[in-house]
mmCIF file of C-alpha atoms in Angstrom:
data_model
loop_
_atom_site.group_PDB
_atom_site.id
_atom_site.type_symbol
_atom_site.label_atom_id
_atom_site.label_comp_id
_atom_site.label_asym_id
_atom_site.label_seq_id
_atom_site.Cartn_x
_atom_site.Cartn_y
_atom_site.Cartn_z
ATOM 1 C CA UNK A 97 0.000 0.000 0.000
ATOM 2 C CA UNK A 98 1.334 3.484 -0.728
ATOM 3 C CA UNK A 99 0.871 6.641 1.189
ATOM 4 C CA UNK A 100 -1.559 9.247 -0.381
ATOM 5 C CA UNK A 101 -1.811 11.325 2.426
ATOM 6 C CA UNK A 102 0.894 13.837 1.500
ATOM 7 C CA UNK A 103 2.052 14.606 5.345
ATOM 8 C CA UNK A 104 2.806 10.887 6.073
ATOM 9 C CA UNK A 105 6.177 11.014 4.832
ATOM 10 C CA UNK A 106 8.764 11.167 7.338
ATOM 11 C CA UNK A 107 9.754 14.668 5.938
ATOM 12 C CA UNK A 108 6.458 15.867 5.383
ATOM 13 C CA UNK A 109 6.977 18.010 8.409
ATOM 14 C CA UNK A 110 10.442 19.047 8.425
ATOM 15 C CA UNK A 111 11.153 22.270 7.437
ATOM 16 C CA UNK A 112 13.037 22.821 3.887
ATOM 17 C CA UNK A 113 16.868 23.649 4.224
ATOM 18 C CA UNK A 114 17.832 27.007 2.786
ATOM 19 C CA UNK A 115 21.045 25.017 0.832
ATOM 20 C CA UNK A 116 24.845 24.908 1.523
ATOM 21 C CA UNK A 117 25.623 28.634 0.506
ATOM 22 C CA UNK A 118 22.078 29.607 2.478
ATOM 23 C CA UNK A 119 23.283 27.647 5.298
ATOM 24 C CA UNK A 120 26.508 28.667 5.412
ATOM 25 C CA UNK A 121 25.566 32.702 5.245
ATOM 26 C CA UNK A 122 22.798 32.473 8.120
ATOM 27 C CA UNK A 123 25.853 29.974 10.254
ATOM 28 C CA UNK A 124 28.210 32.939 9.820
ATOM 29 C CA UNK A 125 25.484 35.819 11.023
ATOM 30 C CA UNK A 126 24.228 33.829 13.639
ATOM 31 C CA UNK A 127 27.850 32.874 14.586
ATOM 32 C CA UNK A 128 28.749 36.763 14.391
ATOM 33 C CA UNK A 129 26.330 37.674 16.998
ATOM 34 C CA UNK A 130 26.846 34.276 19.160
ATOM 35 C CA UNK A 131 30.837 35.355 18.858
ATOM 36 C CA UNK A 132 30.019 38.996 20.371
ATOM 37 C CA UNK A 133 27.780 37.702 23.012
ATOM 38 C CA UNK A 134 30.672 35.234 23.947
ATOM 39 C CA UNK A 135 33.032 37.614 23.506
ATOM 40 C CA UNK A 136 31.515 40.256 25.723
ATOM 41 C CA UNK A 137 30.866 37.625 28.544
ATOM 42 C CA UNK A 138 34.511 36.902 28.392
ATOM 43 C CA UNK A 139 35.381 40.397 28.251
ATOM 44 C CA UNK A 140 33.410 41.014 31.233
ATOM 45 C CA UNK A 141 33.661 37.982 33.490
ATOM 46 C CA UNK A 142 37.701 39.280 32.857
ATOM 47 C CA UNK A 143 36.694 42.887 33.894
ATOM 48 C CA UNK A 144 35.364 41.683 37.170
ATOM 49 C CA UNK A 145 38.829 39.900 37.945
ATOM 50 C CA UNK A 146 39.097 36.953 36.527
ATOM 51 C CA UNK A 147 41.989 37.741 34.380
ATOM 52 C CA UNK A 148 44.645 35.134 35.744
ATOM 53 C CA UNK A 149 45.538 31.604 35.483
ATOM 54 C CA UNK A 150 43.001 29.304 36.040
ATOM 55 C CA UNK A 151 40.110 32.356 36.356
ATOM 56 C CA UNK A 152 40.804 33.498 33.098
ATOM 57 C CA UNK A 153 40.115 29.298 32.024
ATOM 58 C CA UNK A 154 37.173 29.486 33.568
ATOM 59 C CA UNK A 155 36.242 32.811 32.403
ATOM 60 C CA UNK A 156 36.659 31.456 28.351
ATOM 61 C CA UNK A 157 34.776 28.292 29.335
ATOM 62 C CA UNK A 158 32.042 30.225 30.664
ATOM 63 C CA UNK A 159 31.690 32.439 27.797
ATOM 64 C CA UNK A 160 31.915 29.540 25.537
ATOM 65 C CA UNK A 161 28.460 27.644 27.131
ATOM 66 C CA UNK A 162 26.932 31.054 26.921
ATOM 67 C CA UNK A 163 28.434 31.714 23.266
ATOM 68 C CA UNK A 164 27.495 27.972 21.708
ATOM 69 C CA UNK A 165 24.271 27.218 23.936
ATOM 70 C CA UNK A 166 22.903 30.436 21.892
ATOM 71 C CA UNK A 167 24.329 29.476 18.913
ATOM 72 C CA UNK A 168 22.943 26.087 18.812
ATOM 73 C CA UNK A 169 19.411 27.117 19.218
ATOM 74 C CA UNK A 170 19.587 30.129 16.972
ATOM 75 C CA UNK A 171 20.806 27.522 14.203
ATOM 76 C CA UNK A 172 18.560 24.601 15.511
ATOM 77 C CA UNK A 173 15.784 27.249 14.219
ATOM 78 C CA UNK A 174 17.134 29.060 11.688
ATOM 79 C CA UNK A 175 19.954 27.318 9.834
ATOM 80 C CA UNK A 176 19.366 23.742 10.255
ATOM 81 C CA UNK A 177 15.782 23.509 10.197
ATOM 82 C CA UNK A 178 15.587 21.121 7.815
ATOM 83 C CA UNK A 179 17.408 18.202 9.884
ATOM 84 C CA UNK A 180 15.956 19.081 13.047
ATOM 85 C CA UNK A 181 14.478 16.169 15.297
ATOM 86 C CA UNK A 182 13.312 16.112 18.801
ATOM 87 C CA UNK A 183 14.752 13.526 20.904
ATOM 88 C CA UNK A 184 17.252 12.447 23.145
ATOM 89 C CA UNK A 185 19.772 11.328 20.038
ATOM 90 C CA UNK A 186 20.114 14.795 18.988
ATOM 91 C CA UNK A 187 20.601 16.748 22.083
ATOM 92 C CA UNK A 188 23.346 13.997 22.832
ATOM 93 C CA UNK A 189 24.907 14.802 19.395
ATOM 94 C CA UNK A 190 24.752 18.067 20.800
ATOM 95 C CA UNK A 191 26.222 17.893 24.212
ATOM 96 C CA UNK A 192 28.976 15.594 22.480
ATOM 97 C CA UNK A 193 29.946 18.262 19.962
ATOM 98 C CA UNK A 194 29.996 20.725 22.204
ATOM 99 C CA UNK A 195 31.708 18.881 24.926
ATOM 100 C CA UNK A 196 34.510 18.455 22.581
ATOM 101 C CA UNK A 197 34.184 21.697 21.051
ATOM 102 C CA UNK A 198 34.690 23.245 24.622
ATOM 103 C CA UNK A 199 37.903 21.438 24.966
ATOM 104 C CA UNK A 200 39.329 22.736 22.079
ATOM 105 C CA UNK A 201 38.345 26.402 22.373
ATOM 106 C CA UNK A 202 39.619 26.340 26.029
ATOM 107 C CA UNK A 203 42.807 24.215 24.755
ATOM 108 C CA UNK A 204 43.790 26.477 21.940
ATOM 109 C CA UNK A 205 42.963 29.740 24.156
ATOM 110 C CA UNK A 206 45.300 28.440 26.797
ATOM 111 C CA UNK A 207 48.027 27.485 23.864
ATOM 112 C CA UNK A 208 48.031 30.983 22.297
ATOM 113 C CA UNK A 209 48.055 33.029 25.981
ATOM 114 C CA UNK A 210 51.325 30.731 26.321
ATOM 115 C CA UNK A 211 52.818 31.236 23.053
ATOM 116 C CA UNK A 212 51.849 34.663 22.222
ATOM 117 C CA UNK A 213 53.965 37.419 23.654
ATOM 118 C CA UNK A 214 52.927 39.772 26.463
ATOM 119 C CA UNK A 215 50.913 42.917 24.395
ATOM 120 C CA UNK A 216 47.277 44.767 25.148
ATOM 121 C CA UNK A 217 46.167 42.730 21.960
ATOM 122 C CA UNK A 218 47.271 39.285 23.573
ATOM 123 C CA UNK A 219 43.737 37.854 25.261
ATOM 124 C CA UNK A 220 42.377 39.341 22.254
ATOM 125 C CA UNK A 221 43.857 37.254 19.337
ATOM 126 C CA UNK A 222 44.061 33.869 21.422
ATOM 127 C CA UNK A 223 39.878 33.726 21.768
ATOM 128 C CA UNK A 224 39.499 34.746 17.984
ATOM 129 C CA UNK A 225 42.339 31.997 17.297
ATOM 130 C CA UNK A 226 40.556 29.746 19.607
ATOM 131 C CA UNK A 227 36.956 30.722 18.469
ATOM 132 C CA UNK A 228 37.670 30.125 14.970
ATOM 133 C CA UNK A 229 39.025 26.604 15.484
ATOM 134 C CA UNK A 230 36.092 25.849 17.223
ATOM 135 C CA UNK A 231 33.587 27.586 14.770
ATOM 136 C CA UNK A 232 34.959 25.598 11.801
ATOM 137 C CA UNK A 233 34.400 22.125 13.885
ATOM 138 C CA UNK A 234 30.513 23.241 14.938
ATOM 139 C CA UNK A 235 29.702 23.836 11.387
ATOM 140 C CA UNK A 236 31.132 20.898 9.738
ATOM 141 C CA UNK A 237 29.801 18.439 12.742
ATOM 142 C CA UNK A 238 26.698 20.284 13.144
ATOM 143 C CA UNK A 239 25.201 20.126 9.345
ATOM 144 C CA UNK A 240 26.396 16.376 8.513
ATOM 145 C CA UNK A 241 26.024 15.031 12.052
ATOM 146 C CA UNK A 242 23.953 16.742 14.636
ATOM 147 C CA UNK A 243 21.592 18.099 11.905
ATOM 148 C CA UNK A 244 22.064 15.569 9.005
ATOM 149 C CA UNK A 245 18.846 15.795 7.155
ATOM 150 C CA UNK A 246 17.142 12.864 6.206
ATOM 151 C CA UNK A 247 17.610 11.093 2.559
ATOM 152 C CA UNK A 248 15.077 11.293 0.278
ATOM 153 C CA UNK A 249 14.455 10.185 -2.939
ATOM 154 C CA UNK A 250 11.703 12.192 -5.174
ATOM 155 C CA UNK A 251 11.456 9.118 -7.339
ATOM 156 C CA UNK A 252 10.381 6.689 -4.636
ATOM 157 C CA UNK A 253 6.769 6.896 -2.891
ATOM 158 C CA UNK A 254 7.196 6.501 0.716
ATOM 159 C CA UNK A 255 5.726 3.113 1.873
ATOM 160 C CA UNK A 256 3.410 2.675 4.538
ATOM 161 C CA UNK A 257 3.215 -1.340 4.591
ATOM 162 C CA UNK A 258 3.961 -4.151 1.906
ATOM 163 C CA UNK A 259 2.097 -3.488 -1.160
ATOM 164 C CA UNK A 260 -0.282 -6.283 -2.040
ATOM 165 C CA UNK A 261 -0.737 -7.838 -5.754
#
């Protein structure tokens, strides 16, 4: 038997994707304003004092959670619409990329405050250094693993049981 109702398909209710180039411009405007938001908090949680080893760690950590759990939803609604599921599966996905995400960001900021000579620009250029690395990763793992959209094939009708002769 074939499905004539045309919301039974498993896609029927999932939001079109606005392409690669779409998805990529709306990823880099929603990542500009995630990228001020987490670069204020960092600027600020560094204002109020912690500006030294291991507060300014957990100064970029905070204002990484802040910076990514923002971005994640803005893009959950507005970039990746199209593979977006509710369920446990891809809020793991999530919490996975993320978690590693965090690691890196924090990693590479750490790296660059050690190899970068002392200057006012210092803090600066080691959380764009270490934002960028971690931008590229969310992208990449977000559209072809946290928000992989489903396959479909135009040419095949979407089955609802064995069709009978």
């Amino acid at each position: 038997m074939v499905a004539t109702d045309p919301q039974a398909g498993p896609t029927a209710a999932a939001p079109s994707s606005p392409g690669l180039f779409g998805q990529l411009i709306r990823f880099g405007l929603i990542g500009g304003f995630c990228a001020l938001t987490d670069f204020g908090v960092y600027q600020g949680l560094r204002a109020l004092g912690m500006d030294a080893t291991p507060w300014v760690d957990i100064a970029r950590a905070l204002s990484f959670i802040v910076g990514t759990t923002t971005a994640f939803f803005l893009n959950r609604k507005f970039t990746f619409a199209g593979g977006r599921q509710e369920g446990a599966r891809q809020i793991g996905g999530f919490v996975l990329l993320y978690a590693v995400t965090f690691l890196v960001a924090v990693g590479v900021n750490r790296t660059m405050l050690h190899v970068l000579p002392e200057s006012a620009w210092k803090a600066t250029f080691g959380w764009v250094v270490s934002q960028a690395t971690a931008t590229v990763i969310n992208f990449v793992m977000l559209k072809w693993v946290v928000f992989r959209e489903p396959r479909t094939s135009a040419a095949s009708p979407v089955l609802t049981s064995t069709e009978e002769n």
